[in-house]
Amino acid sequence: RKEVEQDPGPFNVPEGATVAFNCTYSNSASQSFFWYRQDCRKEPKLLMSVYSSGNEDGRFTAQLNRASQYISLLIRDSKLSDSATYLCVVRDYGGSQGNLIFGKGTKLSVKP
Amino acid sequence: GAGVSQSPSNKVTEKGKDVELRCDPISGHTALYWYRQSLGQGLEFLIYFQGNSAPDKSGLPSDRFSAERTGGSVSTLTIQRTQQEDSAVYLCASSLAHRGNNYGYTFGSGTRLTVV
């Protein structure tokens, strides 16, 4: 089983739509969770950390369900500039000693 | 510096040659990581350095790969006798600390390596 799994998409949505991405992780000992954004041929950039109680940053809302080992990202009122690949990231406290483990990403395309 | 700096940004090399990739982390960041990303794939962890501790080399794919970090700052990733499957974008990242924190990483813009 892969450590971090995401639906690769692509998700094609119109401007203004609400879109949600999901992610599951395999290591129940994982303690830190993040969403990164990666534009085409660019490096990943931290979008937001994910906290146990859920957190919001503008149009972006992240949720964590530890019991189900599930993380989500909700984007409201999507913009053309939101088009990117969204990477679910987990800090692994298992064999890789606390490194960040990246999912392969979910591609989002926002159309006019 | 203001961000993580990597050089070169692009490298084309012949199969069998050695290459060196450089990373200059954000000043004050004690943790430094190397990842690679092949076309259409996720990020693959290679190695990390934390302060003066022994590096975690568990992600290095073969003994042709090595890395060092001098003076707790600049790091060099060396690939010996390059193979075509080594072609990828090599990303360096740094962080304020490693375990026990909720810090994400800041990535450099990467070195795109093409082995022909």
Tab-separated table of C-alpha atoms in Angstrom, chain A residues 1 3-4 9 15 27 37 43 56 64 88 97 100-101 105:
chain	number	residue	atom	x	y	z
A	1	ARG	CA	0.000	0.000	0.000
A	3	GLU	CA	2.127	5.759	1.936
A	4	VAL	CA	0.140	8.709	0.618
A	9	GLY	CA	-7.412	13.756	-11.573
A	15	GLU	CA	-14.315	29.445	-12.475
A	27	ASN	CA	1.131	5.389	8.664
A	37	ARG	CA	0.897	23.324	-4.613
A	43	GLU	CA	9.009	23.499	-7.461
A	56	GLU	CA	-9.081	27.723	6.860
A	64	LEU	CA	-7.947	15.952	8.973
A	88	CYS	CA	-0.856	15.872	-0.070
A	97	GLN	CA	12.718	9.290	10.460
A	100	LEU	CA	7.976	14.541	4.464
A	101	ILE	CA	6.293	11.928	2.280
A	105	GLY	CA	-0.659	14.970	-6.558
